[in-house]
Tab-separated table of C-alpha atoms in Angstrom:
chain	number	residue	atom	x	y	z
A	31	MET	CA	0.000	0.000	0.000
A	32	LYS	CA	1.389	3.380	-0.980
A	33	ARG	CA	2.255	5.613	1.931
A	34	ASN	CA	4.387	8.718	1.614
A	35	ASN	CA	6.004	8.802	5.022
A	36	ILE	CA	8.460	11.209	6.583
A	37	MET	CA	10.395	9.188	9.115
A	38	LEU	CA	11.993	10.709	12.137
A	39	THR	CA	15.607	9.922	12.940
A	40	VAL	CA	17.790	10.127	16.035
A	41	VAL	CA	21.355	10.808	17.143
A	42	ALA	CA	24.201	10.133	19.483
A	43	ALA	CA	26.198	13.325	19.592
A	44	THR	CA	27.321	15.527	22.445
A	45	THR	CA	25.556	18.645	21.255
A	46	ALA	CA	22.848	20.452	23.215
A	47	VAL	CA	19.693	22.181	22.120
A	48	VAL	CA	19.785	25.770	23.323
A	49	MET	CA	16.310	27.135	23.912
A	50	ALA	CA	15.745	30.835	24.536
A	51	ALA	CA	12.237	31.872	25.466
A	52	CYS	CA	11.462	35.263	23.986
A	53	ALA	CA	7.712	35.437	24.524
A	54	THR	CA	6.317	38.187	26.720
A	55	GLY	CA	2.840	36.720	26.739
A	56	SER	CA	1.315	40.175	26.610
A	57	SER	CA	-1.614	40.841	24.311
A	58	GLY	CA	-1.590	44.590	24.919
A	59	THR	CA	-0.871	47.237	22.300
A	60	ALA	CA	1.014	50.519	22.347
A	61	GLY	CA	-1.189	53.521	21.725
A	62	GLY	CA	-3.859	51.418	20.131
A	63	GLU	CA	-1.477	50.173	17.382
A	64	VAL	CA	-0.847	46.512	16.659
A	65	THR	CA	2.823	45.901	17.425
A	66	GLY	CA	2.914	42.112	17.667
A	67	ILE	CA	3.960	39.871	20.529
A	68	GLY	CA	7.012	37.779	21.091
A	69	GLY	CA	7.193	34.063	20.521
A	70	ALA	CA	9.349	31.232	21.804
A	71	SER	CA	12.397	30.672	19.619
A	72	TRP	CA	15.450	28.512	19.845
A	73	ALA	CA	18.689	27.866	18.053
A	74	GLU	CA	21.107	24.968	18.078
A	75	PRO	CA	24.885	24.928	18.186
A	76	THR	CA	26.799	23.003	15.556
A	77	PRO	CA	25.986	19.302	15.998
A	78	TYR	CA	29.081	17.219	16.659
A	79	GLY	CA	30.924	16.213	13.483
A	80	MET	CA	28.556	18.086	11.159
A	81	VAL	CA	28.874	21.035	8.808
A	82	LEU	CA	26.166	23.491	7.807
A	83	VAL	CA	24.898	23.404	4.234
A	84	ASP	CA	23.135	26.718	3.750
A	85	ARG	CA	19.882	26.932	1.824
A	86	GLY	CA	20.339	27.272	-1.916
A	87	SER	CA	19.236	26.299	-5.383
A	88	MET	CA	20.804	24.556	-8.358
A	89	LYS	CA	20.035	22.287	-11.276
A	90	VAL	CA	20.174	18.660	-10.196
A	91	GLY	CA	20.535	15.668	-12.461
A	92	VAL	CA	22.509	15.098	-15.638
A	93	GLY	CA	23.069	18.373	-17.492
A	94	GLU	CA	24.504	16.958	-20.728
A	95	ALA	CA	23.407	13.925	-22.722
A	96	ASP	CA	25.996	11.143	-23.069
A	97	SER	CA	25.199	8.450	-25.613
A	98	ALA	CA	28.189	6.338	-24.564
A	99	TRP	CA	26.627	5.848	-21.132
A	100	ASN	CA	23.013	6.093	-22.343
A	101	LEU	CA	22.423	9.241	-20.338
A	102	ALA	CA	19.762	11.753	-21.259
A	103	ALA	CA	19.930	15.373	-20.148
A	104	ASP	CA	17.305	15.749	-17.422
A	105	ALA	CA	18.614	18.545	-15.187
A	106	ARG	CA	15.965	20.567	-13.382
A	107	GLY	CA	16.048	23.467	-10.960
A	108	ILE	CA	15.371	22.840	-7.271
A	109	SER	CA	15.729	24.671	-3.955
A	110	VAL	CA	16.552	23.214	-0.542
A	111	ASP	CA	16.490	24.726	2.919
A	112	GLY	CA	19.520	24.735	5.192
A	113	PHE	CA	20.622	21.553	6.944
A	114	TRP	CA	23.499	20.079	8.880
A	115	MET	CA	25.307	17.107	7.354
A	116	ASP	CA	27.871	14.657	8.734
A	117	GLU	CA	31.228	15.777	7.390
A	118	THR	CA	32.200	12.130	6.878
A	119	GLU	CA	30.390	8.876	6.357
A	120	ILE	CA	29.316	7.075	9.535
A	121	THR	CA	32.294	5.066	10.704
A	122	ASN	CA	32.560	1.598	12.181
A	123	SER	CA	33.369	3.283	15.492
A	124	LYS	CA	30.190	5.382	15.541
A	125	TYR	CA	27.964	2.547	14.391
A	126	LYS	CA	29.598	0.265	16.954
A	127	GLN	CA	28.433	2.692	19.656
A	128	PHE	CA	24.871	1.992	18.477
A	129	VAL	CA	25.439	-1.769	18.475
A	130	PHE	CA	26.925	-1.712	21.968
A	131	TRP	CA	24.081	0.478	23.252
A	132	VAL	CA	21.594	-2.140	22.040
A	133	ARG	CA	23.715	-4.864	23.621
A	134	ASP	CA	23.850	-2.999	26.952
A	135	SER	CA	20.106	-2.318	26.909
A	136	ILE	CA	19.437	-6.047	26.561
A	137	ILE	CA	21.827	-6.812	29.429
A	138	ARG	CA	20.176	-4.203	31.685
A	139	GLU	CA	16.737	-5.558	30.830
A	140	ARG	CA	17.881	-9.028	31.848
A	141	LEU	CA	19.627	-7.853	35.003
A	142	ALA	CA	16.252	-6.463	36.113
A	143	ASP	CA	14.506	-9.726	35.170
A	144	PRO	CA	13.769	-12.042	38.142
A	145	ALA	CA	15.166	-14.906	36.058
A	146	TYR	CA	18.591	-13.225	36.321
A	147	GLY	CA	18.416	-11.998	39.910
A	148	GLY	CA	15.805	-9.253	39.515
A	149	ASN	CA	17.933	-6.225	40.443
A	150	GLU	CA	15.371	-3.416	40.431
A	151	ASP	CA	18.127	-0.787	40.242
A	152	PHE	CA	18.488	-1.457	36.522
A	153	LYS	CA	14.901	-0.476	35.704
A	154	ILE	CA	13.019	2.573	36.912
A	155	GLU	CA	9.285	2.140	37.478
A	156	GLU	CA	8.691	4.863	40.100
A	157	ASP	CA	9.803	8.449	40.539
A	158	ARG	CA	11.504	9.746	43.687
A	159	GLU	CA	8.138	10.275	45.366
A	160	GLY	CA	7.105	6.666	44.687
A	161	ASN	CA	4.649	7.500	41.919
A	162	PRO	CA	4.475	5.041	39.028
A	163	VAL	CA	6.171	6.119	35.781
A	164	ARG	CA	6.574	4.516	32.403
A	165	PRO	CA	9.143	1.742	32.975
A	166	HIS	CA	12.549	2.572	31.512
A	167	LEU	CA	16.115	1.397	31.900
A	168	ASN	CA	18.421	3.068	34.391
A	169	TRP	CA	21.513	4.011	32.392
A	170	ASN	CA	23.136	5.523	35.473
A	171	LYS	CA	23.479	2.053	36.976
A	172	ALA	CA	26.705	0.506	35.676
A	173	ILE	CA	26.756	-3.017	34.327
A	174	PRO	CA	28.972	-5.166	36.603
A	175	TRP	CA	31.436	-6.184	33.943
A	176	ARG	CA	34.039	-7.016	36.581
A	177	ASN	CA	33.371	-9.461	39.383
A	178	PRO	CA	29.660	-10.082	38.653
A	179	ASN	CA	27.760	-12.529	40.818
A	180	GLU	CA	26.378	-15.718	39.305
A	181	ASP	CA	23.056	-14.216	38.139
A	182	GLU	CA	24.751	-11.100	36.764
A	183	ALA	CA	27.288	-13.196	34.889
A	184	ARG	CA	24.486	-15.212	33.270
A	185	ALA	CA	22.756	-12.005	32.157
A	186	ILE	CA	25.957	-10.602	30.656
A	187	GLU	CA	26.982	-13.814	28.943
A	188	SER	CA	23.488	-14.325	27.509
A	189	VAL	CA	24.223	-11.858	24.665
A	190	TYR	CA	27.379	-13.723	23.678
A	191	ARG	CA	27.947	-17.052	21.999
A	192	THR	CA	30.852	-19.420	21.622
A	193	ASN	CA	31.696	-20.106	18.008
A	194	PRO	CA	31.271	-23.895	17.643
A	195	ILE	CA	34.145	-24.114	15.158
A	196	THR	CA	36.766	-21.736	16.535
A	197	GLY	CA	35.719	-21.744	20.184
A	198	VAL	CA	35.956	-17.953	20.227
A	199	ARG	CA	33.542	-15.964	22.422
A	200	GLU	CA	31.692	-13.482	20.224
A	201	LEU	CA	28.731	-11.138	20.343
A	202	ASP	CA	25.497	-12.818	19.258
A	203	GLY	CA	24.356	-10.413	16.544
A	204	GLU	CA	21.010	-12.148	16.065
A	205	GLN	CA	19.822	-10.901	19.465
A	206	LEU	CA	20.607	-7.244	18.816
A	207	ASN	CA	17.170	-5.915	17.918
A	208	TYR	CA	16.267	-2.247	18.271
A	209	ARG	CA	12.629	-1.222	18.724
A	210	TYR	CA	11.533	2.319	17.968
A	211	GLU	CA	8.459	4.343	17.087
A	212	VAL	CA	7.993	6.961	14.386
A	213	TYR	CA	5.162	9.454	14.256
A	214	ASN	CA	4.174	10.128	10.640
A	215	HIS	CA	3.709	13.899	10.710
A	216	THR	CA	3.108	14.079	6.958
A	217	GLU	CA	0.141	11.714	6.885
A	218	ALA	CA	-1.268	13.157	10.117
A	219	ALA	CA	-1.232	16.669	8.623
A	220	LYS	CA	-3.211	15.817	5.479
A	221	ARG	CA	-6.716	17.251	5.306
A	222	LYS	CA	-8.200	13.929	4.303
A	223	HIS	CA	-7.124	12.526	7.678
A	224	ARG	CA	-8.819	15.108	9.876
A	225	LEU	CA	-11.212	13.662	12.404
A	226	ASP	CA	-13.664	16.514	11.843
A	227	PRO	CA	-15.164	15.794	8.387
A	228	ARG	CA	-16.142	19.455	7.959
A	229	ARG	CA	-12.451	20.366	7.792
A	230	ARG	CA	-11.481	17.829	5.133
A	231	VAL	CA	-12.882	19.724	2.133
A	232	TYR	CA	-13.050	23.513	1.990
A	233	ASN	CA	-15.109	23.735	-1.197
A	234	THR	CA	-18.556	24.775	0.078
A	235	ASP	CA	-20.184	23.565	-3.161
A	236	LEU	CA	-19.414	20.003	-2.127
A	237	PRO	CA	-21.202	18.014	0.584
A	238	VAL	CA	-19.463	17.330	3.872
A	239	PRO	CA	-17.561	14.026	3.517
A	240	THR	CA	-19.026	11.024	5.256
A	241	GLY	CA	-17.411	7.900	6.511
A	242	THR	CA	-14.183	7.285	8.392
A	243	PRO	CA	-10.831	7.856	6.655
A	244	VAL	CA	-8.783	4.688	6.149
A	245	ILE	CA	-5.145	4.753	7.205
A	246	SER	CA	-2.329	2.212	7.200
A	247	LYS	CA	0.379	1.928	9.824
A	248	ASP	CA	3.358	-0.309	10.450
A	249	THR	CA	3.711	-2.386	13.558
A	250	ALA	CA	6.184	-5.040	14.618
A	251	TYR	CA	6.689	-7.615	17.342
A	252	ILE	CA	8.878	-10.604	18.161
A	253	ASN	CA	7.103	-13.973	18.181
A	254	ASP	CA	7.725	-16.934	20.478
A	255	GLU	CA	10.421	-18.231	18.115
A	256	GLY	CA	12.356	-14.976	18.382
A	257	GLU	CA	11.525	-13.866	14.853
A	258	ILE	CA	10.793	-10.240	14.014
A	259	ILE	CA	7.269	-10.027	12.612
A	260	ARG	CA	6.375	-6.867	10.702
A	261	GLU	CA	2.788	-6.113	9.763
A	262	THR	CA	1.046	-3.278	7.961
A	263	ILE	CA	-2.390	-2.621	9.452
A	264	THR	CA	-5.151	-0.957	7.450
A	265	ARG	CA	-8.083	0.379	9.445
A	266	GLY	CA	-10.388	3.299	10.045
A	267	LEU	CA	-8.874	6.404	11.598
A	268	THR	CA	-9.496	6.726	15.337
A	269	GLY	CA	-6.931	9.289	16.531
A	270	ASP	CA	-3.334	10.481	16.577
A	271	TYR	CA	-1.938	7.108	17.609
A	272	ASP	CA	-2.940	5.724	14.216
A	273	PHE	CA	0.022	7.634	12.767
A	274	LEU	CA	2.507	6.119	15.195
A	275	ASN	CA	4.484	3.361	13.471
A	276	THR	CA	6.492	0.718	15.290
A	277	TYR	CA	9.643	-0.899	13.915
A	278	ILE	CA	11.980	-3.593	15.205
A	279	VAL	CA	15.288	-3.826	13.358
A	280	ASN	CA	18.237	-6.114	13.870
A	281	VAL	CA	21.145	-3.672	13.958
A	282	TYR	CA	24.225	-5.864	13.488
A	283	PRO	CA	25.916	-5.298	10.102
A	284	ASP	CA	26.099	-8.163	7.639
A	285	THR	CA	29.829	-8.867	7.757
A	286	THR	CA	29.386	-11.677	5.208
A	287	ALA	CA	28.600	-9.081	2.526
A	288	TRP	CA	32.280	-9.129	1.575
A	289	ILE	CA	31.870	-12.708	0.368
A	290	ASN	CA	28.320	-12.535	-0.967
A	291	ASP	CA	29.123	-9.444	-3.063
A	292	PHE	CA	32.283	-11.064	-4.470
A	293	GLU	CA	31.716	-14.808	-4.495
A	294	ASN	CA	34.938	-15.764	-6.244
A	295	SER	CA	37.278	-13.699	-4.103
A	296	TYR	CA	39.223	-14.401	-0.924
A	297	ASN	CA	37.625	-11.796	1.313
A	298	GLU	CA	37.399	-13.824	4.511
A	299	PRO	CA	39.704	-11.476	6.496
A	300	TYR	CA	37.228	-8.621	5.931
A	301	VAL	CA	34.392	-10.809	7.217
A	302	ARG	CA	36.267	-11.470	10.448
A	303	LEU	CA	37.939	-8.113	10.995
A	304	TYR	CA	36.448	-5.161	9.097
A	305	PHE	CA	33.766	-4.316	11.672
A	306	SER	CA	35.325	-5.779	14.810
A	307	HIS	CA	39.029	-4.862	14.542
A	308	GLY	CA	40.047	-1.500	15.984
A	309	GLY	CA	42.277	-0.817	13.012
A	310	TYR	CA	39.153	-0.221	10.929
A	311	ASN	CA	37.418	2.029	13.463
A	312	GLU	CA	37.652	5.145	11.309
A	313	TYR	CA	36.613	3.404	8.102
A	314	PRO	CA	33.018	3.725	6.847
A	315	VAL	CA	30.597	1.142	8.163
A	316	VAL	CA	29.249	-1.179	5.445
A	317	GLY	CA	26.871	-4.121	5.372
A	318	VAL	CA	24.154	-1.826	6.743
A	319	SER	CA	20.734	-1.756	5.092
A	320	TRP	CA	18.532	1.295	4.552
A	321	GLU	CA	16.360	0.014	7.389
A	322	GLN	CA	19.344	-0.232	9.740
A	323	ALA	CA	20.546	3.247	8.736
A	324	ASN	CA	17.138	4.673	9.662
A	325	ALA	CA	17.246	2.838	12.998
A	326	PHE	CA	20.677	4.356	13.711
A	327	ALA	CA	19.364	7.841	12.952
A	328	ASN	CA	16.404	7.313	15.282
A	329	TRP	CA	18.649	6.070	18.086
A	330	ARG	CA	21.033	8.981	17.527
A	331	THR	CA	18.222	11.494	18.027
A	332	ASP	CA	16.877	9.704	21.077
A	333	TYR	CA	20.377	9.438	22.533
A	334	LEU	CA	20.741	13.205	22.320
A	335	ARG	CA	17.287	13.811	23.781
A	336	ARG	CA	18.026	11.597	26.785
A	337	SER	CA	21.371	13.324	27.352
A	338	LEU	CA	19.510	16.614	27.841
A	339	GLY	CA	17.675	15.019	30.759
A	340	LYS	CA	14.285	16.507	29.941
A	341	GLU	CA	11.066	14.836	28.906
A	342	GLY	CA	8.994	16.380	26.138
A	343	ILE	CA	11.772	18.577	24.758
A	344	TYR	CA	11.795	18.909	20.976
A	345	VAL	CA	14.992	17.841	19.261
A	346	GLU	CA	15.286	18.270	15.512
A	347	PRO	CA	15.762	14.653	14.390
A	348	TYR	CA	18.738	13.164	12.647
A	349	ARG	CA	17.700	11.439	9.443
A	350	LEU	CA	18.963	10.223	6.089
A	351	PRO	CA	19.344	13.010	3.513
A	352	THR	CA	16.863	13.356	0.708
A	353	GLU	CA	18.309	12.724	-2.733
A	354	ALA	CA	18.113	16.451	-3.504
A	355	GLU	CA	19.892	17.411	-0.290
A	356	TRP	CA	22.616	14.867	-0.950
A	357	GLU	CA	23.250	16.039	-4.530
A	358	PHE	CA	23.174	19.728	-3.603
A	359	ALA	CA	25.696	19.091	-0.820
A	360	ALA	CA	27.932	16.846	-2.931
A	361	ARG	CA	28.170	19.297	-5.829
A	362	ALA	CA	28.601	22.229	-3.449
A	363	GLY	CA	25.619	23.918	-5.064
A	364	VAL	CA	27.463	24.396	-8.369
A	365	ASN	CA	25.486	23.649	-11.548
A	366	GLU	CA	28.602	22.845	-13.562
A	367	ASN	CA	30.044	20.310	-11.108
A	368	LYS	CA	29.652	16.659	-12.082
A	369	TYR	CA	31.813	15.704	-9.112
A	370	PRO	CA	32.318	17.253	-5.665
A	371	TRP	CA	35.246	19.160	-7.178
A	372	ASP	CA	35.686	21.476	-10.173
A	373	GLY	CA	36.209	19.904	-13.584
A	374	ASP	CA	35.729	16.432	-15.033
A	375	LEU	CA	39.051	14.885	-13.964
A	376	THR	CA	39.381	12.547	-10.980
A	377	MET	CA	43.016	13.399	-10.287
A	378	SER	CA	45.116	16.544	-10.349
A	379	ASP	CA	47.113	17.308	-13.503
A	380	ASP	CA	50.206	18.621	-11.760
A	381	LYS	CA	50.709	16.170	-8.889
A	382	GLY	CA	48.834	13.114	-10.107
A	383	CYS	CA	46.911	12.839	-6.830
A	384	PHE	CA	43.496	11.248	-6.841
A	385	TYR	CA	40.482	13.173	-5.546
A	386	ALA	CA	38.569	10.105	-4.349
A	387	ASN	CA	38.733	6.383	-3.602
A	388	PHE	CA	37.410	4.401	-6.601
A	389	LYS	CA	38.632	1.842	-9.164
A	390	PRO	CA	40.953	3.777	-11.523
A	391	GLN	CA	41.529	0.927	-13.977
A	392	GLU	CA	40.147	-2.512	-14.738
A	393	GLY	CA	41.416	-4.842	-12.048
A	394	ASN	CA	43.541	-2.082	-10.507
A	395	TYR	CA	41.962	-0.996	-7.247
A	396	VAL	CA	45.242	0.085	-5.637
A	397	LYS	CA	46.293	2.839	-8.037
A	398	ASP	CA	44.558	5.388	-5.802
A	399	GLY	CA	46.334	3.941	-2.759
A	400	HIS	CA	43.569	1.663	-1.447
A	401	VAL	CA	42.255	-1.816	-2.186
A	402	ILE	CA	38.837	-1.485	-0.570
A	403	THR	CA	37.478	1.394	1.531
A	404	SER	CA	39.748	4.105	2.884
A	405	ARG	CA	39.792	5.864	6.231
A	406	VAL	CA	37.132	8.590	6.165
A	407	GLY	CA	38.503	12.050	5.421
A	408	THR	CA	41.533	10.721	3.554
A	409	TYR	CA	40.864	12.955	0.553
A	410	ALA	CA	40.287	16.703	0.511
A	411	PRO	CA	36.749	17.932	1.267
A	412	ASN	CA	34.562	19.780	-1.227
A	413	ASP	CA	33.806	23.485	-0.908
A	414	PHE	CA	31.134	22.783	1.714
A	415	GLY	CA	33.640	20.948	3.927
A	416	LEU	CA	32.225	17.464	3.208
A	417	TYR	CA	34.532	14.481	2.777
A	418	ASP	CA	34.141	11.431	0.524
A	419	MET	CA	31.012	12.593	-1.290
A	420	ALA	CA	32.414	10.660	-4.257
A	421	GLY	CA	33.722	7.121	-3.905
A	422	ASN	CA	34.723	5.230	-0.768
A	423	VAL	CA	31.171	3.961	-0.151
A	424	SER	CA	27.872	4.706	-1.840
A	425	GLU	CA	25.386	6.329	0.518
A	426	TRP	CA	21.743	5.676	1.307
A	427	THR	CA	19.257	8.501	0.883
A	428	SER	CA	15.708	8.634	2.234
A	429	THR	CA	14.232	8.914	-1.262
A	430	ALA	CA	12.391	5.977	-2.792
A	431	PHE	CA	13.217	4.937	-6.346
A	432	THR	CA	10.911	4.549	-9.313
A	433	GLU	CA	11.812	5.048	-12.955
A	434	SER	CA	9.882	8.342	-12.928
A	435	VAL	CA	11.022	9.601	-9.524
A	436	GLY	CA	12.476	12.797	-10.997
A	437	LYS	CA	9.059	13.811	-12.324
A	438	LEU	CA	7.251	12.993	-9.088
A	439	GLN	CA	9.198	15.349	-6.851
A	440	ASN	CA	8.426	18.980	-6.164
A	441	ASP	CA	11.044	21.621	-6.922
A	442	LEU	CA	10.894	22.908	-3.317
A	443	ASN	CA	12.754	20.585	-0.911
A	444	PRO	CA	12.190	17.688	-3.355
A	445	GLN	CA	11.364	14.331	-1.837
A	446	TYR	CA	9.522	11.149	-2.749
A	447	ARG	CA	8.807	8.795	0.148
A	448	TYR	CA	7.364	5.358	-0.161
A	449	ASP	CA	7.519	3.086	2.869
A	450	ALA	CA	6.612	-0.238	1.397
A	451	ALA	CA	4.273	-2.558	3.221
A	452	LYS	CA	5.418	-6.109	3.831
A	453	GLU	CA	3.107	-7.445	1.132
A	454	ASP	CA	4.254	-4.973	-1.540
A	455	PRO	CA	6.175	-6.311	-4.549
A	456	TYR	CA	9.929	-6.288	-4.004
A	457	LYS	CA	10.530	-3.713	-6.751
A	458	MET	CA	8.576	-1.201	-4.637
A	459	LYS	CA	11.201	-1.505	-1.902
A	460	ARG	CA	13.979	0.284	-3.787
A	461	LYS	CA	15.796	3.286	-2.319
A	462	ILE	CA	18.181	5.708	-4.009
A	463	VAL	CA	21.896	5.526	-3.257
A	464	ARG	CA	24.381	8.152	-4.337
A	465	GLY	CA	28.093	8.825	-4.780
A	466	GLY	CA	29.540	5.541	-6.014
A	467	SER	CA	32.090	3.509	-4.092
A	468	TRP	CA	35.574	2.055	-3.925
A	469	LYS	CA	34.577	-0.649	-6.433
A	470	ASP	CA	33.207	1.763	-9.093
A	471	VAL	CA	34.902	3.323	-12.107
A	472	SER	CA	35.270	7.094	-12.272
A	473	HIS	CA	32.060	7.626	-14.249
A	474	ASN	CA	29.937	5.965	-11.565
A	475	ILE	CA	31.149	8.179	-8.727
A	476	ARG	CA	29.676	11.274	-10.384
A	477	SER	CA	27.486	13.334	-8.065
A	478	ASP	CA	24.741	13.890	-10.638
A	479	LEU	CA	23.983	10.194	-11.201
A	480	ARG	CA	21.174	8.271	-9.522
A	481	MET	CA	21.505	4.615	-8.506
A	482	TRP	CA	19.356	2.401	-6.291
A	483	GLU	CA	19.341	-0.648	-4.045
A	484	TYR	CA	16.681	-2.662	-2.207
A	485	GLN	CA	16.036	-1.287	1.274
A	486	ASN	CA	16.830	-4.560	3.068
A	487	GLU	CA	20.056	-5.280	1.157
A	488	GLN	CA	23.394	-5.071	2.961
A	489	ARG	CA	26.373	-4.380	0.727
A	490	SER	CA	30.116	-4.143	1.278
A	491	TYR	CA	30.127	-0.917	-0.703
A	492	ILE	CA	27.116	0.979	0.738
A	493	GLY	CA	27.205	3.109	3.876
A	494	PHE	CA	25.471	6.329	4.912
A	495	ARG	CA	25.676	9.675	6.664
A	496	CYS	CA	23.012	11.665	8.496
A	497	VAL	CA	21.578	15.138	8.103
A	498	ARG	CA	19.560	17.377	10.376
A	499	SER	CA	17.379	20.294	9.325
A	500	GLN	CA	18.683	23.646	10.489
A	501	ILE	CA	16.687	25.453	13.151
A	502	GLY	CA	16.740	29.227	12.895
A	503	PHE	CA	17.706	31.542	10.084
A	504	ALA	CA	20.099	30.512	7.339
A	505	LYS	CA	23.179	32.682	6.884
A	506	GLY	CA	22.710	32.871	3.160
A	507	ASN	CA	23.351	30.889	0.043
A	508	LYS	CA	26.851	29.455	-0.305
A	509	SER	CA	26.157	28.065	-3.739
A	510	LYS	CA	28.168	29.414	-6.629
A	511	LYS	CA	26.445	30.843	-9.642
């Protein structure tokens, strides 16, 4: 079932939302003249590891036809509002923080479970006055990693397994499921979904609509066998909670992607080490699906909100960039740029230095200095201060793919969302990826080209970065004319 859905995201940074109340609350006037009243406003400091992409406009898409690559000229003008963007792709280190948070939440849940000793300190169910509150984990209570008692040791070890072949103790990735909820503001705001039928149609020549609007929402649960069951429910609208969607996502990357993407290669060391070994900490995380990337963004937002220590505070969510935001940022707002840099060359004429990590020649991955991915930020940033917007790893966007997606999007903050239901055909579960990767030739790392992948696929050459809409006034347009 088709549902255009704006999904919230979340973040794990050390930034703080600065709120400055400016409202006077007075409704009086001066000398009988209407002078206006103040209103609450707030601004945010620079989110950790992000750069500001000011609002601007440009022509996105291919500007010149190329028969050799079967490309038609389809550039069109668009405008985007200001947003913050991760200066690098999400690294193994940052994604590992998410994985370990999920691991620790499971351990805390079990430490509070009577089956593992029932330590009530790990779960808060009452406030300081003894009043019941919504049960939540106590993150101020440290996990007893050292010298645990017997019950505590069982709880900790329950998220690990012993490899039956090697005998090595390892994290059990199959248990690492993250549950989160997303309120669909877009669907909730549509006139057709208003509870009061008199407010659904403004044309007074038409009768007041009758009947109950039909909505669809996602829900998920884990069955008795430990399987994640996702369902899309279609029913009559009853209230705001009908726009609250529930997701459960296994967050552990697919480390076997290195073999499944390249079946006749010896890539076993990457399977064992790329995500787990500290030497790869600052390399881009791969083997992460679009669904997992969205879960990371949601957790990142929630992590920040919890760090502020206040309930009900609004935090502008971290999310995946729209395709338009990604292209505008990659090309630094310059119509003539096919790449994140000036010109059509992928290396400098004078020094012979490459501008990105890609495959320079057939079978020659190492000519640019790397065999697979490279440490993030290895190459110079573009004019917006963004690294690796070409090559290294392709990047998920929030935009759904169809063959006519360019014609479906508005020219103001363009976006096309389609959150496929479980029963939808597989081809309706495609999402746009951008930027090309370490395995691609120079043509395929162009910033004006659109590619796609299925939302549940996990590839050794696809990663992601997050964005966050800017709160407050933009400084102006950095784009070059």
